[in-house]
Amino acid sequence: MSVTVNSDSPANDDAPLYTLHGMWCTSCALAVEGALARVPGVAQASVHYPTATVWVNGAPAATQLAVLAPVVKRLGYRLSELEPVQDAQQRLAQESRYLTLRLIVGAVLGMWTMLASLLIYVGALPNATIELVVAWVSGAFSLPVVLYSGLPFYRAGWRTLLARRPGMDVLVSLGVFGAMAVSVGLLLRGSAEVYFDTAVMLIVLLLVGRLVETLCRQQGLKAFDALRLPEDDVVVCQGEQRDTQPVGEVSIGAVIEVPPGEQVPLDGLLETPGWLDTATLTGESVPRYLHAGQRVYAGCRYAARLNAAPLKVTVTATVGQRRVDKLCEQMRRAQAKKGELHKLADRFASWLSPVALLLAVLTLPLGLLLGLGLEDAAVRALSVLVVACPCAVGLAVPLASLAGSSQALQQGIALRDPAAFETLAKVRGIAFDKTGTLTRGQHQVVHAALRQGEDLTMFQAMLHNAVSQSEHPLASGLLDWANKAETATPPKALHKVFHNVLHLEEHPGKGQQVTFQNGEQWWLGSAAWIEQQLGAPLPDNAQHPDYAFASQVVVANSRGWLATLYCADQPVSDAKASLAELQRSGYIVALISGDRQGPVGWLGQQVGLAKTACYAQRSPEAKAALLKALPSPTLYVGDGVNDTLSLAEAGVGVAPMQASEAARNGAAAQLLWPGVSGIVRLLALAKRTRRVMVQNLVFSALYNTLALGLVTMMAVPPLAAVLAMAASSLSVTLNTARLAWAEPDEASDSPMPALSAQRSMPPTAGQSRPTA
């Protein structure tokens, strides 16, 4: 649910989150919102009924728990600090048991009420006296159902009246009491045409709907299980001393040990290198080798042999501040803020209940004026109360949004703002950043030109030795290429017996000078620097015009030019297929980068974009300006600090898996798996989710509008009104359940990424590891 008191007030991502206890339905959420919105200093108040999360934006002094809790308590609810996800799941499980017990009582005793009423309706009893006795029996069986099973409805109705926001539960309570009062009045007059069955059916069917709805809410909260980490004890090292502490008590700066095969419990910096399986957080199927000093996130698994030494990590984020914790909190914070469809549903539900009450009040005297008897007029007024319950309207959007968020997380997409589904479903223009988004961020050799007569394998072996200790961004690509054997004897084997590097001198921004143990010297660097070292221009065959887009590394020795290596940042494996799918779907796709024209044009060609769709050498401001020129709404995918402006300007911003902290904070969604195929899945899922939202909202709104008009114009039995109202709520819930319980490939129109079904295990002794 969402109420905006001041739409011009800026959204505050640091606004506090609380948990609301005691809610029974969406009317409770609206009642609490109304009360919080009237607190001085509160700019915005929002209650998300499916997760019982309260988001309040305003002056810090006005949004404190000590200020808001008494306001909520006066209505009969309780406000607390945001509960952990596992506590929310336990609370919903308890609610399910609570509902099940009341439903059993209502179903078992209500069955006898329904049976007695059926015998009366079909005329199966021999005389009027027995009919009257059976009618009294029907009323007796209905009392426990009304007094026990229906109690939560009366409590919620009273609370919403206190908040001056009467909702569905007021209508339900009046409908039940009205049916009981009319029935008792008829019995006292000696008539057996009672409506105890109406009261019973109203309570039982609504309890069924509430139970199914609670199960859907539990299913939605399971989305957070993917971000939940075990809370086992960890080993903390203090010099030579090792101590075991609960993970929640470990402080920043502590050095912890992670045994082989176990998950890293806290974010930190590696003290010792090791192989990490990042599948839990990123979906990568192959472990990565991380060096000492590199950052590691909680949830990664130490993929080493069981007899290997423990991994040591210096803690940089404690429990509650880890990356997965912040991601989970961002999702819960965003779920309390709703989009336009949800606000529309709220507005419709907020005026529907008062209108229904007014119609019910007017129906009785109007029926009497039209010549109806008191009994008929009262029954028609009762039908108005029953049929107008707006529970389907209140559930139409929030349940669909929660189900869509759950599906997105299962498909490797974490949504900070589920309301973005509404914008994503209407996106027309999509723009991608280049480096780190459409590319891997690691250069590889795409072409090598070698001096005639040189042995390639020997050159690769010497190059391996020359660059193995370099920290230059191109070094990893050169090392990777140097380790690729084109002969039966691998370069790795050669460089073990070949002369090692004796001396290496770095020239920042220019290159490096390498002296081998056999006395041979190499120079590696830019063409201009190599020419300066040689004192002569490079030969014509040292330059290849077809690879002008690539970064060049020129190698020379005492005899002159030796080789030119062309390195380019390779596109991610799924970029071409994903962009082709987006273009086939009718999206306008563009590549906007701050890089040079050559690399941008080459990448666009590799991923299937036209030259006119590739924009190079654009500043952050220019990127945002180009984004505005695309058909709106727009989606922008970027990973760097220079992309934050575009992420904010876009209708929806998405950060890829390896995005910077600034980009992740500025994006509405984050990809948890490598590549960009998640964009295709996200857009397909958004269309499906919005379709469910619209279906729910249109159907529930049409039902309530038409049903109210129908019952005011003609006589509709209260039991029929009960069945129609329950069918409306159940149809909304079950329609949403199709989305919540769908398999990932069923909920998306695009296939899942091809991930290995079996995780790669760390190499055993004697096996070579891939280069990091």
Tab-separated table of N, CA, C and O in Angstrom, residues 470 472 504-514 522-526 529-530 553-554:
chain	number	residue	atom	x	y	z
A	470	SER	N	54.157	-8.134	-13.912
A	470	SER	CA	53.696	-6.784	-14.217
A	470	SER	C	52.272	-6.565	-13.720
A	470	SER	O	51.440	-7.481	-13.742
A	472	HIS	N	50.467	-4.013	-15.059
A	472	HIS	CA	49.839	-3.232	-16.123
A	472	HIS	C	48.498	-3.864	-16.493
A	472	HIS	O	48.353	-5.096	-16.484
A	504	LEU	N	64.176	-6.065	-14.096
A	504	LEU	CA	63.011	-5.462	-14.754
A	504	LEU	C	62.881	-4.021	-14.270
A	504	LEU	O	62.869	-3.769	-13.060
A	505	GLU	N	62.790	-3.114	-15.213
A	505	GLU	CA	62.666	-1.688	-14.885
A	505	GLU	C	61.402	-1.131	-15.518
A	505	GLU	O	61.219	-1.200	-16.740
A	506	GLU	N	60.515	-0.619	-14.672
A	506	GLU	CA	59.247	-0.053	-15.145
A	506	GLU	C	59.427	1.416	-15.504
A	506	GLU	O	60.107	2.161	-14.794
A	507	HIS	N	58.784	1.831	-16.587
A	507	HIS	CA	58.710	3.233	-16.989
A	507	HIS	C	57.220	3.585	-17.074
A	507	HIS	O	56.592	3.355	-18.105
A	508	PRO	N	56.654	4.088	-15.982
A	508	PRO	CA	55.193	4.317	-15.934
A	508	PRO	C	54.688	5.134	-17.121
A	508	PRO	O	55.263	6.168	-17.449
A	509	GLY	N	53.597	4.624	-17.727
A	509	GLY	CA	52.993	5.316	-18.851
A	509	GLY	C	53.701	5.098	-20.168
A	509	GLY	O	53.224	5.574	-21.208
A	510	LYS	N	54.854	4.369	-20.141
A	510	LYS	CA	55.620	4.169	-21.378
A	510	LYS	C	55.841	2.691	-21.665
A	510	LYS	O	55.504	2.210	-22.735
A	511	GLY	N	56.425	1.976	-20.719
A	511	GLY	CA	56.706	0.567	-20.938
A	511	GLY	C	57.650	0.035	-19.891
A	511	GLY	O	57.766	0.595	-18.798
A	512	GLN	N	58.306	-1.058	-20.219
A	512	GLN	CA	59.256	-1.649	-19.287
A	512	GLN	C	60.453	-2.223	-20.034
A	512	GLN	O	60.336	-2.628	-21.189
A	513	GLN	N	61.593	-2.226	-19.347
A	513	GLN	CA	62.815	-2.787	-19.893
A	513	GLN	C	63.146	-4.046	-19.110
A	513	GLN	O	63.183	-4.043	-17.884
A	514	VAL	N	63.355	-5.152	-19.845
A	514	VAL	CA	63.569	-6.459	-19.232
A	514	VAL	C	64.936	-6.986	-19.626
A	514	VAL	O	65.296	-6.977	-20.816
A	522	TRP	N	64.938	-6.837	-23.570
A	522	TRP	CA	63.683	-6.547	-24.263
A	522	TRP	C	63.168	-5.194	-23.801
A	522	TRP	O	63.392	-4.775	-22.660
A	523	TRP	N	62.462	-4.551	-24.729
A	523	TRP	CA	61.700	-3.364	-24.390
A	523	TRP	C	60.241	-3.625	-24.789
A	523	TRP	O	59.972	-4.053	-25.919
A	524	LEU	N	59.325	-3.422	-23.878
A	524	LEU	CA	57.894	-3.596	-24.140
A	524	LEU	C	57.188	-2.303	-23.794
A	524	LEU	O	57.377	-1.759	-22.695
A	525	GLY	N	56.372	-1.802	-24.715
A	525	GLY	CA	55.644	-0.583	-24.429
A	525	GLY	C	54.996	0.010	-25.653
A	525	GLY	O	54.740	-0.686	-26.653
A	526	SER	N	54.732	1.326	-25.595
A	526	SER	CA	54.080	2.016	-26.711
A	526	SER	C	55.037	2.155	-27.886
A	526	SER	O	56.273	2.107	-27.718
A	529	TRP	N	57.534	5.086	-27.530
A	529	TRP	CA	58.614	4.853	-26.573
A	529	TRP	C	59.640	3.873	-27.133
A	529	TRP	O	60.851	4.033	-26.948
A	530	ILE	N	59.154	2.840	-27.840
A	530	ILE	CA	60.064	1.873	-28.441
A	530	ILE	C	60.933	2.550	-29.500
A	530	ILE	O	62.159	2.300	-29.586
A	553	VAL	N	50.929	-3.230	-28.003
A	553	VAL	CA	52.118	-3.449	-27.183
A	553	VAL	C	53.239	-3.869	-28.124
A	553	VAL	O	53.178	-4.940	-28.751
A	554	VAL	N	54.227	-2.997	-28.256
A	554	VAL	CA	55.352	-3.267	-29.155
A	554	VAL	C	56.503	-3.856	-28.345
A	554	VAL	O	56.811	-3.389	-27.247
